XYZ file of C-alpha atoms in Angstrom:
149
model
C 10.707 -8.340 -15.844
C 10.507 -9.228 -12.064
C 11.031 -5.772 -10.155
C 11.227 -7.779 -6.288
C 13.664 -8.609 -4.021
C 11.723 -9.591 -1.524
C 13.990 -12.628 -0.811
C 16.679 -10.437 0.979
C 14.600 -7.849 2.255
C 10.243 -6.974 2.329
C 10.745 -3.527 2.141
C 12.976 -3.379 -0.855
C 10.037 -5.320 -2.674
C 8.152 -3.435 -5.633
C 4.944 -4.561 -6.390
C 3.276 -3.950 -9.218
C -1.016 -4.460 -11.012
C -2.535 -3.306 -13.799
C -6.485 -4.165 -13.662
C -8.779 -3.444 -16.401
C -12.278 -3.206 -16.331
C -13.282 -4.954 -20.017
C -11.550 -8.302 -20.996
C -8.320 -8.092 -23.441
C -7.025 -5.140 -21.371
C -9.562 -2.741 -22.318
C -11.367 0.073 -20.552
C -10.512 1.713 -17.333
C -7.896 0.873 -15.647
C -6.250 1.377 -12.698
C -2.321 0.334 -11.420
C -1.324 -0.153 -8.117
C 1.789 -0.764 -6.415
C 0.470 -1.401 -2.631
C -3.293 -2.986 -1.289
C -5.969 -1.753 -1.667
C -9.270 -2.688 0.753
C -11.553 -1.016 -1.254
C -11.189 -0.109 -4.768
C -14.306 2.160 -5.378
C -12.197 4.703 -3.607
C -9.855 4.580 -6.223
C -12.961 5.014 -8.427
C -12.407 1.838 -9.941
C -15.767 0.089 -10.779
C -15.925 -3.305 -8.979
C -15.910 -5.463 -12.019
C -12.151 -6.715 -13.180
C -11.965 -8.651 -16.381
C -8.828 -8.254 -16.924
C -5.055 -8.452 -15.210
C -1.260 -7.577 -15.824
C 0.936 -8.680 -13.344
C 4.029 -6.669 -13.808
C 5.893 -7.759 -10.349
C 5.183 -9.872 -7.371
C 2.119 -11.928 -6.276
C -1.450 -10.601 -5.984
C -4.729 -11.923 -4.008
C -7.874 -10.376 -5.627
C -10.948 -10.436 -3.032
C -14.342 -10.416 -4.231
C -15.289 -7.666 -1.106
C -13.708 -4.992 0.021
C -11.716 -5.029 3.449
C -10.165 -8.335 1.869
C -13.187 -10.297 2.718
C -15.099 -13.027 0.485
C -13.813 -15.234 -2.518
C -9.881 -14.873 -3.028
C -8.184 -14.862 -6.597
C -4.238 -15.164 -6.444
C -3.131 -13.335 -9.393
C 0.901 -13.570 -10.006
C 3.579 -14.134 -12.840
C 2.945 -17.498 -13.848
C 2.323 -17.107 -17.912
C 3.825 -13.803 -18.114
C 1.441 -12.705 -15.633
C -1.516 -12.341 -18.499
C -4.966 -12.742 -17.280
C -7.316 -11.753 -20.802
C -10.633 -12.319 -18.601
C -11.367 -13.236 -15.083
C -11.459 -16.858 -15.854
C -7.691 -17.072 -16.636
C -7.926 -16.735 -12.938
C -11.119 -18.968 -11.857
C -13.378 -16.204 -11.020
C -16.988 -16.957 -10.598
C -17.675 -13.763 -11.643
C -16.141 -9.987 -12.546
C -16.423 -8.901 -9.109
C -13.478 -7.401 -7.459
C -13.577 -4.956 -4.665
C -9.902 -5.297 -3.080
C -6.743 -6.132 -3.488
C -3.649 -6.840 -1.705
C 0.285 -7.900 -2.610
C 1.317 -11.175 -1.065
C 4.437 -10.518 1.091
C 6.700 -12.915 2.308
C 8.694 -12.781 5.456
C 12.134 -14.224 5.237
C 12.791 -14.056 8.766
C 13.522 -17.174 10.516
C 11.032 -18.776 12.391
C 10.032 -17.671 15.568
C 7.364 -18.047 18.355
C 7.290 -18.148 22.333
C 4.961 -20.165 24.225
C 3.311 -18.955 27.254
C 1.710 -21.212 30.157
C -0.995 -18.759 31.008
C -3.386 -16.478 28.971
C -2.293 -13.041 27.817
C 1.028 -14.213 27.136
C 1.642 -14.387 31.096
C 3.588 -17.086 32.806
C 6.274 -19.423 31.834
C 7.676 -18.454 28.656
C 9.807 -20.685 26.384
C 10.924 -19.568 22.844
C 10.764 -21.886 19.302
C 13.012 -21.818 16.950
C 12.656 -24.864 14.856
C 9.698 -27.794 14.629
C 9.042 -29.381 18.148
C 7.172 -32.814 17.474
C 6.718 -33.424 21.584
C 6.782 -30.047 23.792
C 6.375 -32.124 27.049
C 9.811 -34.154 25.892
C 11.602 -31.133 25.086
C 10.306 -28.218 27.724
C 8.924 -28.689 31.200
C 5.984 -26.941 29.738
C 2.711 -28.519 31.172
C 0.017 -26.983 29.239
C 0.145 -23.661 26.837
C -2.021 -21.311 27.028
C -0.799 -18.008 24.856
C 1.388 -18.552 22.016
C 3.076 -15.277 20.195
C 4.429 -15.658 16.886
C 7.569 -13.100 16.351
C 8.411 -13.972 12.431
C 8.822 -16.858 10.093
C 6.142 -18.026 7.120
């Protein structure tokens, strides 16, 4: 059962992990429902040979603080993973995790002509192929990005 409604809304979105320590969803296990940057705080051991997906999308990092190799764990296959190479993983290592959100918003960035967002500012919307065509912009320098994927 999918448990997100993250296409209307991010912070209605439930997100859901089960990770084992032994293949076959055995051993200790832990579930978590937000990230996670370091997992040995959650006295988890850092080995993960095992995965149930129960809602959303996952990226597994071999570090903590979300640093090193990346694993995307999600519901594809009922959201299964038996041992860590269902998912590619060079090894058992996993030290943090964290849910991928998606924002829905529409796109969204301004443009600034000088550094630290200072200057002449022009907003985007949509895909500009040619800024010089479509803004009297000469040269960017700062660019803030308010929303989109």
């Amino acid at each position: 059962m999918f448990k997100c409604c993250c296409f209307f809304n991010i912070s209605l979105c439930v997100f859901q992990v089960t990770l084992f320590e032994q293949r076959n969803f055995a051993g200790r296990r832990l579930d978590l429902t937000s990230d996670c940057q370091k997992l040995s705080e959650k006295n988890f051991p850092d080995r993960c040979n095992s995965v149930q997906v129960e809602s959303g999308a996952w990226v597994a990092y071999e570090h903590e603080n979300f640093r090193g190799r990346q694993y995307l764990w999600d519901m594809f296959d009922r959201g299964e993973y038996n041992c860590s190479d269902r998912w590619c993983a060079q090894g058992d290592h996993i030290s943090s995790v964290r849910a991928v959100k998606q924002d829905n918003n529409p796109p969204r960035a301004q443009l600034f002509e000088r550094a630290a967002f200072s200057g002449k500012k022009t907003e985007l919307h949509d895909d500009i192929p040619n800024l010089m065509s479509r803004y009297s912009l000469n040269r960017v320098s700062s660019v803030r990005v308010m929303g989109g994927t």
